[in-house]
Coordinates of C-alpha atoms and ligand atoms in Angstrom, one line a residue:
M384 CA -14.8 5.3 -0.3
R385 CA -18.3 4.9 -1.6
R386 CA -20.7 2.3 -0.3
A387 CA -21.5 -0.6 -2.7
R388 CA -25.1 -1.0 -3.6
A389 CA -26.8 -4.3 -2.8
T390 CA -28.5 -5.2 -6.0
D391 CA -31.1 -8.0 -5.8
P392 CA -29.0 -10.6 -4.0
K393 CA -29.6 -14.2 -4.8
W394 CA -29.7 -16.9 -2.0
S395 CA -26.1 -17.7 -2.7
D396 CA -25.2 -14.1 -2.0
V397 CA -26.6 -14.2 1.5
T398 CA -26.1 -17.8 2.5
P399 CA -23.2 -19.0 4.6
K400 CA -20.8 -21.3 2.8
E401 CA -22.0 -24.5 4.4
V402 CA -25.6 -23.9 3.5
F403 CA -24.4 -22.9 0.1
L404 CA -22.7 -26.2 -0.4
N405 CA -25.8 -28.2 0.7
R406 CA -28.1 -26.1 -1.5
R407 CA -25.9 -26.7 -4.5
Q408 CA -25.8 -30.4 -3.8
L409 CA -29.6 -30.5 -3.7
I410 CA -30.0 -28.5 -6.8
A411 CA -27.3 -30.4 -8.7
G412 CA -29.0 -33.6 -7.8
A413 CA -27.7 -37.1 -8.3
S414 CA -24.7 -36.4 -10.5
A415 CA -23.1 -34.0 -8.1
V416 CA -23.6 -36.4 -5.2
A417 CA -22.0 -39.1 -7.3
G418 CA -19.1 -36.8 -8.0
A419 CA -18.8 -36.0 -4.3
A420 CA -18.6 -39.6 -3.5
A421 CA -15.8 -40.1 -6.0
F422 CA -13.8 -37.4 -4.2
G423 CA -14.6 -38.9 -0.9
S424 CA -15.7 -35.6 0.5
I425 CA -18.6 -33.2 0.3
A426 CA -19.3 -31.7 -3.0
S427 CA -17.7 -28.5 -3.9
P428 CA -20.2 -25.9 -5.1
A429 CA -18.1 -25.8 -8.3
M430 CA -18.8 -29.4 -9.2
A431 CA -22.4 -28.5 -10.2
G432 CA -21.5 -25.7 -12.6
L433 CA -18.0 -25.3 -14.1
G434 CA -16.9 -28.7 -13.0
A435 CA -14.0 -27.3 -10.9
K436 CA -12.3 -29.6 -8.4
P437 CA -11.7 -28.6 -4.8
S438 CA -8.0 -27.8 -3.9
R439 CA -5.8 -28.2 -0.9
Y440 CA -4.6 -24.7 -1.5
S441 CA -8.1 -23.3 -0.6
T442 CA -8.5 -21.5 2.8
N443 CA -11.4 -22.8 4.9
E444 CA -12.3 -19.2 5.8
T445 CA -15.8 -18.2 4.7
P446 CA -15.9 -16.6 1.3
N447 CA -17.4 -13.1 1.0
A448 CA -20.9 -13.0 -0.6
K449 CA -20.9 -12.9 -4.3
S450 CA -22.7 -9.5 -4.1
D451 CA -19.7 -8.1 -2.2
I452 CA -17.1 -9.5 -4.7
T453 CA -19.0 -8.3 -7.8
S454 CA -20.1 -4.9 -6.5
Y455 CA -17.0 -3.5 -4.8
C456 CA -14.3 -3.6 -7.5
N457 CA -11.1 -2.0 -8.7
F458 CA -11.0 -2.0 -12.5
Y459 CA -9.9 1.4 -13.6
E460 CA -10.6 0.7 -17.3
F461 CA -14.3 1.3 -16.3
G462 CA -13.7 4.1 -13.9
T463 CA -12.1 4.8 -10.5
G464 CA -15.2 4.3 -8.4
K465 CA -15.6 1.0 -6.6
D466 CA -19.1 0.7 -8.2
D467 CA -18.1 1.8 -11.7
P468 CA -17.0 -1.7 -12.9
A469 CA -20.3 -3.2 -11.9
K470 CA -22.1 -0.4 -13.7
Y471 CA -20.0 -0.2 -16.9
A472 CA -18.2 -3.5 -17.6
A473 CA -21.3 -5.0 -19.3
A474 CA -20.1 -3.1 -22.4
L475 CA -17.1 -5.3 -22.7
T476 CA -17.1 -8.0 -25.5
I477 CA -15.5 -11.1 -24.2
D478 CA -16.3 -13.6 -27.0
P479 CA -14.2 -14.0 -29.1
W480 CA -11.2 -13.6 -26.9
S481 CA -7.6 -14.4 -27.7
I482 CA -4.3 -14.0 -25.9
Q483 CA -1.1 -13.2 -27.7
I484 CA 1.8 -15.1 -26.2
G485 CA 5.3 -14.3 -27.2
G486 CA 8.8 -13.5 -26.3
M487 CA 11.0 -16.3 -25.0
V488 CA 8.6 -19.2 -25.7
D489 CA 8.8 -22.2 -28.0
K490 CA 5.3 -21.8 -29.4
P491 CA 4.5 -18.1 -29.7
G492 CA 1.2 -17.1 -31.3
T493 CA -2.2 -15.6 -30.9
Y494 CA -4.3 -18.2 -29.2
D495 CA -8.0 -18.4 -29.0
L496 CA -8.9 -18.6 -25.3
D497 CA -10.9 -21.8 -25.9
D498 CA -8.0 -23.5 -27.6
L499 CA -5.6 -22.4 -24.9
T500 CA -7.7 -23.8 -22.1
K501 CA -8.9 -27.0 -23.9
G502 CA -8.6 -30.0 -21.7
V503 CA -7.3 -28.0 -18.8
S504 CA -9.1 -29.0 -15.6
L505 CA -10.5 -26.3 -13.5
E506 CA -10.0 -26.0 -9.7
E507 CA -11.8 -24.0 -7.1
R508 CA -9.3 -21.9 -5.2
I509 CA -10.7 -20.1 -2.2
Y510 CA -8.1 -17.4 -1.5
R511 CA -7.7 -14.4 0.8
F512 CA -7.4 -11.3 -1.3
R513 CA -5.7 -8.2 0.1
C514 CA -5.8 -4.8 -1.7
V515 CA -3.0 -2.3 -1.2
E516 CA -5.7 0.1 0.0
A517 CA -5.9 -2.0 3.2
W518 CA -9.2 -3.8 2.6
S519 CA -9.6 -7.6 2.1
M520 CA -12.0 -10.3 1.2
V521 CA -12.1 -14.1 0.6
V522 CA -12.9 -15.1 -2.9
P523 CA -13.8 -18.6 -4.3
W524 CA -12.0 -18.3 -7.6
V525 CA -12.2 -21.0 -10.3
G526 CA -9.2 -21.4 -12.6
F527 CA -6.0 -23.3 -13.2
E528 CA -2.3 -22.8 -12.5
L529 CA -0.5 -20.3 -14.7
K530 CA 2.2 -22.9 -14.9
T531 CA -0.1 -25.2 -16.9
L532 CA -0.5 -22.5 -19.5
L533 CA 3.2 -21.6 -19.6
D534 CA 4.2 -25.3 -19.9
R535 CA 1.9 -25.6 -22.9
V536 CA 3.7 -22.8 -24.8
G537 CA 7.2 -23.9 -23.6
V538 CA 9.2 -21.4 -21.6
Q539 CA 12.7 -21.0 -22.9
P540 CA 15.7 -21.2 -20.4
S541 CA 16.6 -17.5 -21.1
A542 CA 13.2 -16.3 -19.7
K543 CA 13.3 -14.8 -16.2
Y544 CA 10.0 -12.8 -16.0
V545 CA 6.4 -12.9 -17.3
A546 CA 4.7 -9.7 -18.5
F547 CA 1.0 -9.3 -18.8
E548 CA -1.3 -6.8 -20.5
T549 CA -5.0 -6.0 -20.2
L550 CA -7.1 -5.3 -23.3
E551 CA -7.0 -1.7 -24.6
R552 CA -10.4 -0.9 -26.1
P553 CA -11.6 2.6 -25.1
S554 CA -14.8 2.2 -27.2
E555 CA -15.9 -0.4 -24.6
M556 CA -13.7 0.6 -21.6
R557 CA -14.9 4.1 -20.8
G558 CA -12.3 4.6 -18.1
Q559 CA -9.6 4.3 -20.8
R560 CA -10.8 7.6 -22.3
S561 CA -9.2 9.3 -19.3
P562 CA -5.4 9.2 -18.7
V563 CA -5.7 7.9 -15.1
L564 CA -3.1 5.2 -16.0
D565 CA -0.8 4.8 -19.0
W566 CA -3.0 2.2 -20.9
P567 CA -2.9 -0.7 -21.4
Y568 CA -2.8 -1.9 -17.7
R569 CA 0.5 -3.8 -17.3
E570 CA 1.7 -6.3 -14.7
G571 CA 4.5 -8.7 -14.2
L572 CA 5.9 -11.5 -12.2
R573 CA 9.3 -13.1 -11.8
L574 CA 9.3 -16.5 -13.5
D575 CA 9.5 -18.5 -10.2
E576 CA 6.5 -16.5 -8.9
A577 CA 4.6 -17.2 -12.1
M578 CA 5.3 -20.9 -11.9
H579 CA 4.3 -21.2 -8.2
P580 CA 1.3 -23.4 -7.7
L581 CA -0.6 -20.7 -5.8
T582 CA -0.5 -18.5 -8.9
I583 CA -3.6 -19.0 -11.0
M584 CA -5.3 -17.8 -14.1
A585 CA -8.9 -17.4 -13.0
T586 CA -11.8 -17.9 -15.4
G587 CA -14.6 -17.8 -12.9
L588 CA -15.8 -17.3 -9.3
Y589 CA -18.6 -18.8 -7.2
D590 CA -18.9 -21.6 -9.7
E591 CA -19.8 -19.3 -12.6
P592 CA -17.8 -17.7 -15.5
M593 CA -15.9 -14.7 -14.4
P594 CA -18.2 -11.6 -14.0
K595 CA -17.0 -8.9 -16.4
Q596 CA -16.3 -6.4 -13.5
N597 CA -13.9 -9.0 -11.9
G598 CA -11.8 -9.4 -15.1
A599 CA -13.6 -11.6 -17.6
P600 CA -12.9 -13.8 -19.4
I601 CA -9.5 -14.5 -17.8
R602 CA -7.4 -12.8 -15.1
L603 CA -4.4 -13.5 -12.9
V604 CA -4.7 -14.1 -9.2
V605 CA -1.6 -14.0 -7.0
P606 CA -2.9 -14.3 -3.4
W607 CA 0.3 -13.3 -1.5
K608 CA 0.6 -10.0 -3.3
Y609 CA -1.4 -6.8 -3.2
G610 CA -4.5 -7.0 -5.4
F611 CA -3.2 -4.7 -8.2
K612 CA -0.8 -7.5 -9.2
S613 CA -3.8 -9.7 -10.1
I614 CA -4.3 -8.1 -13.6
K615 CA -7.7 -8.5 -15.2
S616 CA -8.9 -9.3 -18.8
I617 CA -5.6 -10.4 -20.1
V618 CA -4.8 -10.3 -23.8
K619 CA -1.0 -10.5 -23.9
I620 CA 1.6 -12.6 -22.1
T621 CA 5.3 -12.1 -22.8
L622 CA 8.2 -14.1 -21.5
T623 CA 11.3 -11.8 -21.1
D624 CA 14.7 -11.6 -19.4
R625 CA 14.1 -8.1 -18.1
E626 CA 11.9 -7.0 -15.2
P627 CA 8.7 -5.8 -16.9
Q628 CA 7.2 -2.3 -16.5
T629 CA 4.1 -2.4 -14.4
S630 CA 1.3 0.2 -14.4
W631 CA 1.2 1.2 -10.8
N632 CA 5.0 1.3 -10.5
M633 CA 5.1 3.5 -13.6
A634 CA 2.4 5.8 -12.2
N635 CA 4.1 6.1 -8.8
G636 CA 7.2 4.0 -8.2
R637 CA 7.7 5.3 -4.7
E638 CA 4.4 3.9 -3.6
Y639 CA 4.1 0.8 -5.6
G640 CA 7.0 -1.6 -6.2
F641 CA 7.4 -4.4 -8.6
Y642 CA 7.2 -7.1 -5.9
S643 CA 4.3 -5.8 -3.9
N644 CA 4.2 -8.7 -1.6
V645 CA 1.7 -8.2 1.2
N646 CA 3.8 -7.1 4.2
P647 CA 2.5 -5.6 7.4
E648 CA 5.9 -4.3 8.3
V649 CA 6.3 -2.1 5.2
D650 CA 3.8 0.7 5.2
H651 CA 2.5 2.5 2.2
P652 CA 4.0 6.0 2.3
R653 CA 0.5 7.4 2.9
W654 CA -1.0 4.7 5.2
S655 CA -0.2 1.8 7.5
Q656 CA -0.3 -1.8 6.1
A657 CA -0.3 -3.3 9.6
T658 CA -4.0 -4.0 9.6
E659 CA -6.8 -4.4 7.1
R660 CA -10.6 -3.9 7.0
V661 CA -12.4 -7.1 6.2
L662 CA -15.1 -6.5 3.6
G663 CA -18.3 -8.1 4.7
A664 CA -21.7 -7.6 6.0
G665 CA -22.1 -4.0 6.9
L666 CA -19.0 -3.2 4.8
F667 CA -15.7 -3.0 6.8
A668 CA -17.1 -4.1 10.1
K669 CA -13.9 -5.8 11.2
R670 CA -10.3 -4.7 11.3
V671 CA -7.7 -7.5 11.6
P672 CA -3.9 -7.7 11.6
T673 CA -2.4 -8.1 8.1
R674 CA -0.3 -11.3 7.8
M675 CA 3.1 -11.5 6.1
F676 CA 2.6 -12.7 2.5
N677 CA -1.2 -12.4 3.2
G678 CA -0.9 -15.6 5.3
Y679 CA 0.8 -17.6 2.5
G680 CA 4.3 -17.4 3.9
D681 CA 4.7 -21.2 4.4
E682 CA 4.3 -21.6 0.7
V683 CA 6.1 -18.5 -0.7
A684 CA 8.6 -17.1 1.8
G685 CA 11.3 -19.3 0.2
L686 CA 11.0 -17.4 -3.1
Y687 CA 12.5 -14.3 -1.4
E688 CA 15.2 -15.8 0.7
G689 CA 18.1 -13.4 1.0
M690 CA 16.2 -10.5 -0.4
D691 CA 15.6 -7.2 1.5
L692 CA 11.9 -6.9 1.4
R693 CA 12.0 -3.3 2.4
K694 CA 14.1 -2.4 -0.6
N695 CA 12.2 -4.8 -2.9
Y696 CA 8.8 -3.6 -1.8
Ligands
MTE2125 N1 -6.7 -4.4 -15.8 C1 -6.8 -4.1 -14.5 N2 -6.6 -5.1 -13.6 C2 -6.7 -4.8 -12.2 C3 -7.1 -3.6 -11.8 C4 -7.4 -2.6 -12.8 O1 -7.7 -1.4 -12.5 N3 -7.2 -2.9 -14.1 N4 -7.2 -3.3 -10.4 C5 -6.4 -4.1 -9.5 C6 -6.7 -3.9 -8.1 S1 -6.1 -2.5 -7.4 C7 -7.4 -4.9 -7.4 S2 -7.6 -4.7 -5.7 C8 -8.0 -6.0 -8.0 C9 -9.5 -6.0 -7.7 O2 -10.1 -7.2 -8.2 P1 -11.6 -7.4 -7.9 O3 -12.3 -6.2 -8.4 O4 -12.0 -8.6 -8.7 O5 -11.8 -7.6 -6.4 O6 -7.8 -6.1 -9.5 C10 -6.6 -5.6 -9.9 N5 -6.5 -5.8 -11.3
MO2126 MO1 -6.1 -3.0 -5.2

């Protein structure tokens, strides 16, 4: 793996979370302080910018620096190198942006992103994020529950799965000019996974609109699954009664299953999943045990009751 380049970090990139919070409060001034009082707690950094509310689903682990999160990325549409997305995603046009929603829904259509998210309140969700490549970080996402969006379009009783697709636009996504994957990037969830309160559509991180390399303007985040399930730059959502095809499963079904729940007991055919390297200062300084469902077992284990998680990897 290549080493990410530290490009001109801002104070928020190098400041521990607590200091970050205080600095944001000072900068935001009276209005954020008033907002904080209304919540009866310290201000979330998000209150100053995107207006996101803190969430009980957030971990209190310290988020990675923004420079880590935005410089070490997987986004094969822009190349397979970890630093390719930060270099090349600037070419992506994200305004206007629409999402085509169809299949087993009451209100199918092509929705402008602004219309789709109008009146939806944003939350800050600080989640652990574990890539199948056995590295991890902690990311302060901003977004809303996928359920909110699905409820808006009306899921029909026959629907059992949700399929997602990323934009296909090789003129702007230079990685799509190579057949590394069968474009567009595709992912999917079972409907109960999609409706789970931990599953979010993220439109920002660190209190700012989503950086292009992290999946602007809107991406999925499913914190108990390997990172590749969290599909970026979504343009299509389809409700279906069949398990959808997913890019990594299509590319190598033996190595990447549909479920891809984080599981320290089921190794990748080519490496162990028992531990992970925590991305941080001096990249990958720490190796820690990987937790079942990435530590979200209390919330999600029930979804898989009675299932053989070795077979359904
Ligand atoms: N469209 C698309 N979505 C994607 C990917 C990708 O290559 N293309 N990579 C996945 C993988 S493997 C990971 S680990 C995460 C990385 O998200 P991050 O770069 O924001 O950390 O995005 C996932 N979503
Ligand atoms: Mo990943």
